[in-house]
Short mmCIF file of C-alpha atoms and ligand atoms in Angstrom, two decimals:
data_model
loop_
_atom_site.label_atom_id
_atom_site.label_comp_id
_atom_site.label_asym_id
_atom_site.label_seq_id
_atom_site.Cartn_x
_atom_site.Cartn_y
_atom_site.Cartn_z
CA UNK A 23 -13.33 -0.21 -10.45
CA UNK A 24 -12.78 -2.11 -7.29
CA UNK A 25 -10.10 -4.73 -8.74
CA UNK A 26 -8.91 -2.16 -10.97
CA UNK A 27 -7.73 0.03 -8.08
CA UNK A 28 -6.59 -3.02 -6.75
CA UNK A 29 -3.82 -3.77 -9.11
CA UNK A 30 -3.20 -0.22 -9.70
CA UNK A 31 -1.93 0.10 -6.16
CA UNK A 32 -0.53 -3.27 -5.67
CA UNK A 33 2.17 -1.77 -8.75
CA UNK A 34 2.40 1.72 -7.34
CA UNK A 35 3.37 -0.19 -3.64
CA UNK A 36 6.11 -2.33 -4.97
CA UNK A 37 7.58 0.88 -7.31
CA UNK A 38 7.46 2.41 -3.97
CA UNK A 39 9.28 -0.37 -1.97
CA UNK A 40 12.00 -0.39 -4.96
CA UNK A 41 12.09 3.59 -4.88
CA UNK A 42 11.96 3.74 -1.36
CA UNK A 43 15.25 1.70 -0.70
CA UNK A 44 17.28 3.33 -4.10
CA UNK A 45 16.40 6.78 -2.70
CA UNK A 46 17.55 6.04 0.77
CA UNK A 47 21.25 4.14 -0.53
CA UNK A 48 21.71 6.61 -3.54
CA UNK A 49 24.83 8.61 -2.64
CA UNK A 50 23.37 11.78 -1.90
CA UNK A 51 23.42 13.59 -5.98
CA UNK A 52 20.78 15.22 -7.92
CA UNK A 53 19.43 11.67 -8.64
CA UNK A 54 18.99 10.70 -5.30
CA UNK A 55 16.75 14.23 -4.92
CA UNK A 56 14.74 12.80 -7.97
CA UNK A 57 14.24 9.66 -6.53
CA UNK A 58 12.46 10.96 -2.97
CA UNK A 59 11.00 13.34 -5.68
CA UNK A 60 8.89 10.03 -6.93
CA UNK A 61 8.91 8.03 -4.22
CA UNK A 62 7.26 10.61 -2.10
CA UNK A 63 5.11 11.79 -4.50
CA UNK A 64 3.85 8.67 -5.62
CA UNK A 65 3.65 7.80 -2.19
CA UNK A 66 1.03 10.52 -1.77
CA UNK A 67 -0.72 8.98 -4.68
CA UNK A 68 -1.13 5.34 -2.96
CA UNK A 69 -2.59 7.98 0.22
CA UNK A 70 -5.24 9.07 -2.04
CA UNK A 71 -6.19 6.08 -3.92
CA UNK A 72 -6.55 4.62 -0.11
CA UNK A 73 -9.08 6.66 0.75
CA UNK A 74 -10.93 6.12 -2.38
CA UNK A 75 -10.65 2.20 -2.13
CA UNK A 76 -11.71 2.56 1.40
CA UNK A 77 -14.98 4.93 0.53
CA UNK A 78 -15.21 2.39 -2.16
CA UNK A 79 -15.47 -0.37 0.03
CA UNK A 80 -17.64 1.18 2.71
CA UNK A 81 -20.30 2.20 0.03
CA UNK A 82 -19.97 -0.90 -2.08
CA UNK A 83 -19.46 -3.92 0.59
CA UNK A 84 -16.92 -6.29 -0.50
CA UNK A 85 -16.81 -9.38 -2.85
CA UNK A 86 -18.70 -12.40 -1.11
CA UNK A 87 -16.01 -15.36 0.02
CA UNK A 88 -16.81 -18.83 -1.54
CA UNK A 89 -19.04 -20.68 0.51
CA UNK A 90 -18.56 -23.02 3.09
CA UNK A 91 -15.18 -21.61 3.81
CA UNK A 92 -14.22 -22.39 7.61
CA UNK A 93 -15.13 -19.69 10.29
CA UNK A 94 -11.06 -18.87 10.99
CA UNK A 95 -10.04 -18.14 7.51
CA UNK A 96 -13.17 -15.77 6.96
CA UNK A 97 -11.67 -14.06 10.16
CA UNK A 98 -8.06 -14.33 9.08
CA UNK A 99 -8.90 -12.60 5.28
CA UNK A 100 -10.91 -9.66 6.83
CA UNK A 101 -8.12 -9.00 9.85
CA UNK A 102 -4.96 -9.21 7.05
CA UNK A 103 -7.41 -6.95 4.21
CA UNK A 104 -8.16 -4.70 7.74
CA UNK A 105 -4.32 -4.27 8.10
CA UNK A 106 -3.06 -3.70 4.58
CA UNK A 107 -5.85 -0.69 4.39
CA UNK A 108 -4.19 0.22 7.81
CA UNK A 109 -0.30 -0.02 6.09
CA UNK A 110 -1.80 1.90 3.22
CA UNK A 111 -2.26 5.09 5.25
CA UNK A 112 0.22 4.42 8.09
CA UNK A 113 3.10 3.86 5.33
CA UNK A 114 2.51 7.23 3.58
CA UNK A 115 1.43 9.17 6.75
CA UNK A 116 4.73 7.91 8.64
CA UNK A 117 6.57 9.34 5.57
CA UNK A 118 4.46 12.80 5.50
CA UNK A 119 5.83 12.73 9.17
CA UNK A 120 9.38 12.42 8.64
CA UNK A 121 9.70 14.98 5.89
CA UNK A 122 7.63 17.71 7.65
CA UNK A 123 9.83 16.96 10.78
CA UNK A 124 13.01 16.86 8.58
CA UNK A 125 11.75 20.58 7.44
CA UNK A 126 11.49 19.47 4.20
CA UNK A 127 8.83 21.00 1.41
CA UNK A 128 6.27 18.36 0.35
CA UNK A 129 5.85 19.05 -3.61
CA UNK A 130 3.85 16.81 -5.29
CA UNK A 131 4.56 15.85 -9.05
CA UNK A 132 5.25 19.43 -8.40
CA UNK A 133 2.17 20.14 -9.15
CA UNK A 134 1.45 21.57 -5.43
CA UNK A 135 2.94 21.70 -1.98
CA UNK A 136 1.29 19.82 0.38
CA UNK A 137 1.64 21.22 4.16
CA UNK A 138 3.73 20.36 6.82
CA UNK A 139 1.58 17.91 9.14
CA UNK A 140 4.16 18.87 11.96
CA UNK A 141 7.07 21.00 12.95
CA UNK A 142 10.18 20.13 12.13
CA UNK A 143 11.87 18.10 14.99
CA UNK A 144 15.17 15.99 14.61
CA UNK A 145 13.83 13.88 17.59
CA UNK A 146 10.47 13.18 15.84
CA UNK A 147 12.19 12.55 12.19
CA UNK A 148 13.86 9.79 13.86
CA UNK A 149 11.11 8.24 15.40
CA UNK A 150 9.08 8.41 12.24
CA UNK A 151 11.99 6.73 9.83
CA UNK A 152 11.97 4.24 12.05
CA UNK A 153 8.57 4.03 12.34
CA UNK A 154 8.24 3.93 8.53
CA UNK A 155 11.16 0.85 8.26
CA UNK A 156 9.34 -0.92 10.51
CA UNK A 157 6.11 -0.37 8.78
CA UNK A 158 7.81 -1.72 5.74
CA UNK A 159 8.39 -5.00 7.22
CA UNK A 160 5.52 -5.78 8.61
CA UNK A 161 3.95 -4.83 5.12
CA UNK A 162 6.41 -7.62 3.05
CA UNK A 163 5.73 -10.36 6.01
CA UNK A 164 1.82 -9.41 5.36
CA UNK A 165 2.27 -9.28 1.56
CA UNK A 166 3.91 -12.69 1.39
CA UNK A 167 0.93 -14.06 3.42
CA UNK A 168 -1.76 -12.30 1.31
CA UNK A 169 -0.22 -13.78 -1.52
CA UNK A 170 0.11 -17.13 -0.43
CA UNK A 171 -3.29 -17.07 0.13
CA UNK A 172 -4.33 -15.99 -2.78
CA UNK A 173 -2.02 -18.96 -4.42
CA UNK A 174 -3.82 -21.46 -1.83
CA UNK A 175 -7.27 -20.61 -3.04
CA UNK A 176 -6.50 -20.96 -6.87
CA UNK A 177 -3.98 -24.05 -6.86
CA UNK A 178 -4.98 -25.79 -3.58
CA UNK A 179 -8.94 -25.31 -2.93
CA UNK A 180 -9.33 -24.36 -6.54
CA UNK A 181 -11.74 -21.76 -5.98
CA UNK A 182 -12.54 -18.80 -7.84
CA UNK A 183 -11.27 -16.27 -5.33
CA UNK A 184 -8.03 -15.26 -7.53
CA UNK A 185 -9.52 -15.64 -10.84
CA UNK A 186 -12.08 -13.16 -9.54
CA UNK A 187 -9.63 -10.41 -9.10
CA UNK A 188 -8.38 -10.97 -12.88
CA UNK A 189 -9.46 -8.06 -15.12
CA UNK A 190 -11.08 -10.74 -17.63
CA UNK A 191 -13.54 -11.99 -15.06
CA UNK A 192 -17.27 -11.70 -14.95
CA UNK A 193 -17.75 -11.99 -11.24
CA UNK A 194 -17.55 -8.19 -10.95
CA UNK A 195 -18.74 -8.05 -7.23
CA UNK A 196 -17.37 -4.46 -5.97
C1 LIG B 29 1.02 -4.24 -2.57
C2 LIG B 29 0.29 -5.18 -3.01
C3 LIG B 29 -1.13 -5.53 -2.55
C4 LIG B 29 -1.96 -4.91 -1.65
C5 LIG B 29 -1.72 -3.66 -0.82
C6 LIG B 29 -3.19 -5.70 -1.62
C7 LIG B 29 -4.31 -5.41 -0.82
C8 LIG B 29 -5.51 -6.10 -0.85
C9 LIG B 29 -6.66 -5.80 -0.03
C10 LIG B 29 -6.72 -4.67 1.02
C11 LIG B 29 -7.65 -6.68 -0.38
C12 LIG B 29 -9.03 -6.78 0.23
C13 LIG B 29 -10.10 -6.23 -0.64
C14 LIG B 29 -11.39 -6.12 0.15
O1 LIG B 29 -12.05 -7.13 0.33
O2 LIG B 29 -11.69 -5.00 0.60
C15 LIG B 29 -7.13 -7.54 -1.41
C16 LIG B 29 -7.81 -8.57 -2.04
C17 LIG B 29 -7.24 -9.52 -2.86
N1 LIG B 29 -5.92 -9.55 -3.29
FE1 LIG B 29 -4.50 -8.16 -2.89
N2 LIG B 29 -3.07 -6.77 -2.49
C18 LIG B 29 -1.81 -6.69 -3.08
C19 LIG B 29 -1.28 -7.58 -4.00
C20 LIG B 29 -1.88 -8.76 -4.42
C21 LIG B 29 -1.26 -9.76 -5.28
C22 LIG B 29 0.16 -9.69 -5.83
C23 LIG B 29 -2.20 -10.75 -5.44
C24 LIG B 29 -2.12 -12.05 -6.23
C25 LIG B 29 -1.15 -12.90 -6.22
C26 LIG B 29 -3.40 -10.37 -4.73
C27 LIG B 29 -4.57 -11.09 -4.69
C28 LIG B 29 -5.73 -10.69 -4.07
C29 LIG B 29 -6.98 -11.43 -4.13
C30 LIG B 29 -7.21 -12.77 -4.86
C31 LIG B 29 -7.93 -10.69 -3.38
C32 LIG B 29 -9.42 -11.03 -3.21
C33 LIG B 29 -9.76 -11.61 -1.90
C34 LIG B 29 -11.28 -11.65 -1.74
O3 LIG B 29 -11.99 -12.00 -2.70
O4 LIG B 29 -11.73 -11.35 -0.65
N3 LIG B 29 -3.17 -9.15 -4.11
N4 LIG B 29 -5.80 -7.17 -1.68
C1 LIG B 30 2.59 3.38 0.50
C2 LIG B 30 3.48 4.34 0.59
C3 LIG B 30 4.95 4.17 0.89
C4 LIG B 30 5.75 3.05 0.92
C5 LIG B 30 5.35 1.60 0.65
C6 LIG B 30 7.09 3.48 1.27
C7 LIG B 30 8.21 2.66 1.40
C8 LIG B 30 9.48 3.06 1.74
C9 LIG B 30 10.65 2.21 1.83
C10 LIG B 30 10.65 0.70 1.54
C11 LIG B 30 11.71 2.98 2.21
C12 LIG B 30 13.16 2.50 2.42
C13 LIG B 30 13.36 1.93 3.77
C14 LIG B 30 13.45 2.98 4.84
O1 LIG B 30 14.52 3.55 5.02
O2 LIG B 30 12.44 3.25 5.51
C15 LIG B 30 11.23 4.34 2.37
C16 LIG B 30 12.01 5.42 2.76
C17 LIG B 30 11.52 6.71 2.86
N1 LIG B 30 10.25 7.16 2.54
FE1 LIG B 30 8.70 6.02 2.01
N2 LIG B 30 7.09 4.86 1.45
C18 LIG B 30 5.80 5.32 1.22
C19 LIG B 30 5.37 6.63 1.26
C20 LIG B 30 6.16 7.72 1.56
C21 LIG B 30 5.73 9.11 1.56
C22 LIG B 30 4.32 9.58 1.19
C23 LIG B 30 6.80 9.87 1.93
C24 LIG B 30 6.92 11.36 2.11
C25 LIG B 30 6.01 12.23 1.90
C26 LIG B 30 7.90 8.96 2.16
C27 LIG B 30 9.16 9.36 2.57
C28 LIG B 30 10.23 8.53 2.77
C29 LIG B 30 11.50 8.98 3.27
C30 LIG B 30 11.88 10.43 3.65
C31 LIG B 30 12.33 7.83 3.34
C32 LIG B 30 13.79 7.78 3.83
C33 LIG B 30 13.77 7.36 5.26
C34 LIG B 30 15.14 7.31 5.88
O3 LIG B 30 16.02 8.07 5.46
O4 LIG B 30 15.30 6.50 6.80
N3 LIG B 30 7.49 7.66 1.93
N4 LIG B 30 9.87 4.37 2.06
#
């Protein structure tokens, strides 16, 4: 469930990233509405699926690092697995912010209309689209790290840790 959700999301994030930047260059055309049409409402998605991972985690604990690993990368996994949860909800909830302040409805899959979290305010959409670039970022700089990692375990300590997140593996921890 746990490493299913993973991988789930991980696709959803970098559909988003593409999505996020056609939307935003698209000349503005019907398309360009369709494309905010999926970006934000599979951005909502990732929103949800955050909270469930994050539940998940909290009622489940999390899969047990190999032992013997050194005291600073223990410390360095949890704070970088800390702030991608945090990106998770920060990215989606910075762009929840910029469309209620851009007095825009929220329709989701249009399937329903999700509230405005605040009232519109040019000042405040501004603040949140940068907010939300910036967010971005920092969310490829952490991505290229967490993978890197994950490449270090398998090809350099040749440890289980990426093998465990593979869908055929036993070592179903979470
Ligand atoms: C947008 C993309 C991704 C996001 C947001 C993401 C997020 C996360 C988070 C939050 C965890 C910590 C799970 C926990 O212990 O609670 C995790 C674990 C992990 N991720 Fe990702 N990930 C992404 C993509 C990837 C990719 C592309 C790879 C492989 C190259 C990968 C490999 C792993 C591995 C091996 C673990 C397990 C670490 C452990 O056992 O503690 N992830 N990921
Ligand atoms: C994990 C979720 C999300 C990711 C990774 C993401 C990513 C991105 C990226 C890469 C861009 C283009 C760069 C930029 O101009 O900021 C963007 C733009 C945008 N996103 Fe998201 N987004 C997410 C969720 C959402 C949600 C839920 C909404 C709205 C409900 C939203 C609304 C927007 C808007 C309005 C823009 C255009 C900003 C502008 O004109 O400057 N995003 N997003």
């Amino acid at each position: 469930m746990a490493k299913n959700l993973h991988w789930l999301m991980a696709v959803l994030v970098l559909l988003l990233f593409v999505l996020g930047w056609m939307a935003t260059s698209w000349p503005l055309s019907p398309t360009k509405l369709k494309l905010f049409f999926w970006h934000k409402s599979l951005g909502i998605t990732v929103l949800g699926l955050a909270l469930l991972r994050i539940l998940w985690r909290l009622t489940h604990g999390r899969p047990t690092l190999p032992l013997g690993m050194p005291l600073w990368e223990r410390y360095t996994a949890e704070a970088s697995h800390l702030l991608l949860y945090g990106l998770l909800l920060a990215m989606p909830f910075s762009g929840w912010v910029i469309n209620a302040a851009a007095n825009f409805p929220l329709k989701v899959f249009g399937l329903f209309t999700l509230p405005a979290i605040v009232a519109p305010d040019k000042a405040l959409q501004s603040l949140a689209q940068s907010i939300h670039l910036t967010l971005f970022w920092i969310f490829l700089g952490l991505l290229a790290l967490h993978i890197g990692a994950a490449l270090r375990h398998h090809i350099v300590l040749k440890d289980s840790v990426l093998l465990s997140m593979l869908p055929a593996s036993r070592k179903d921890k979470t």
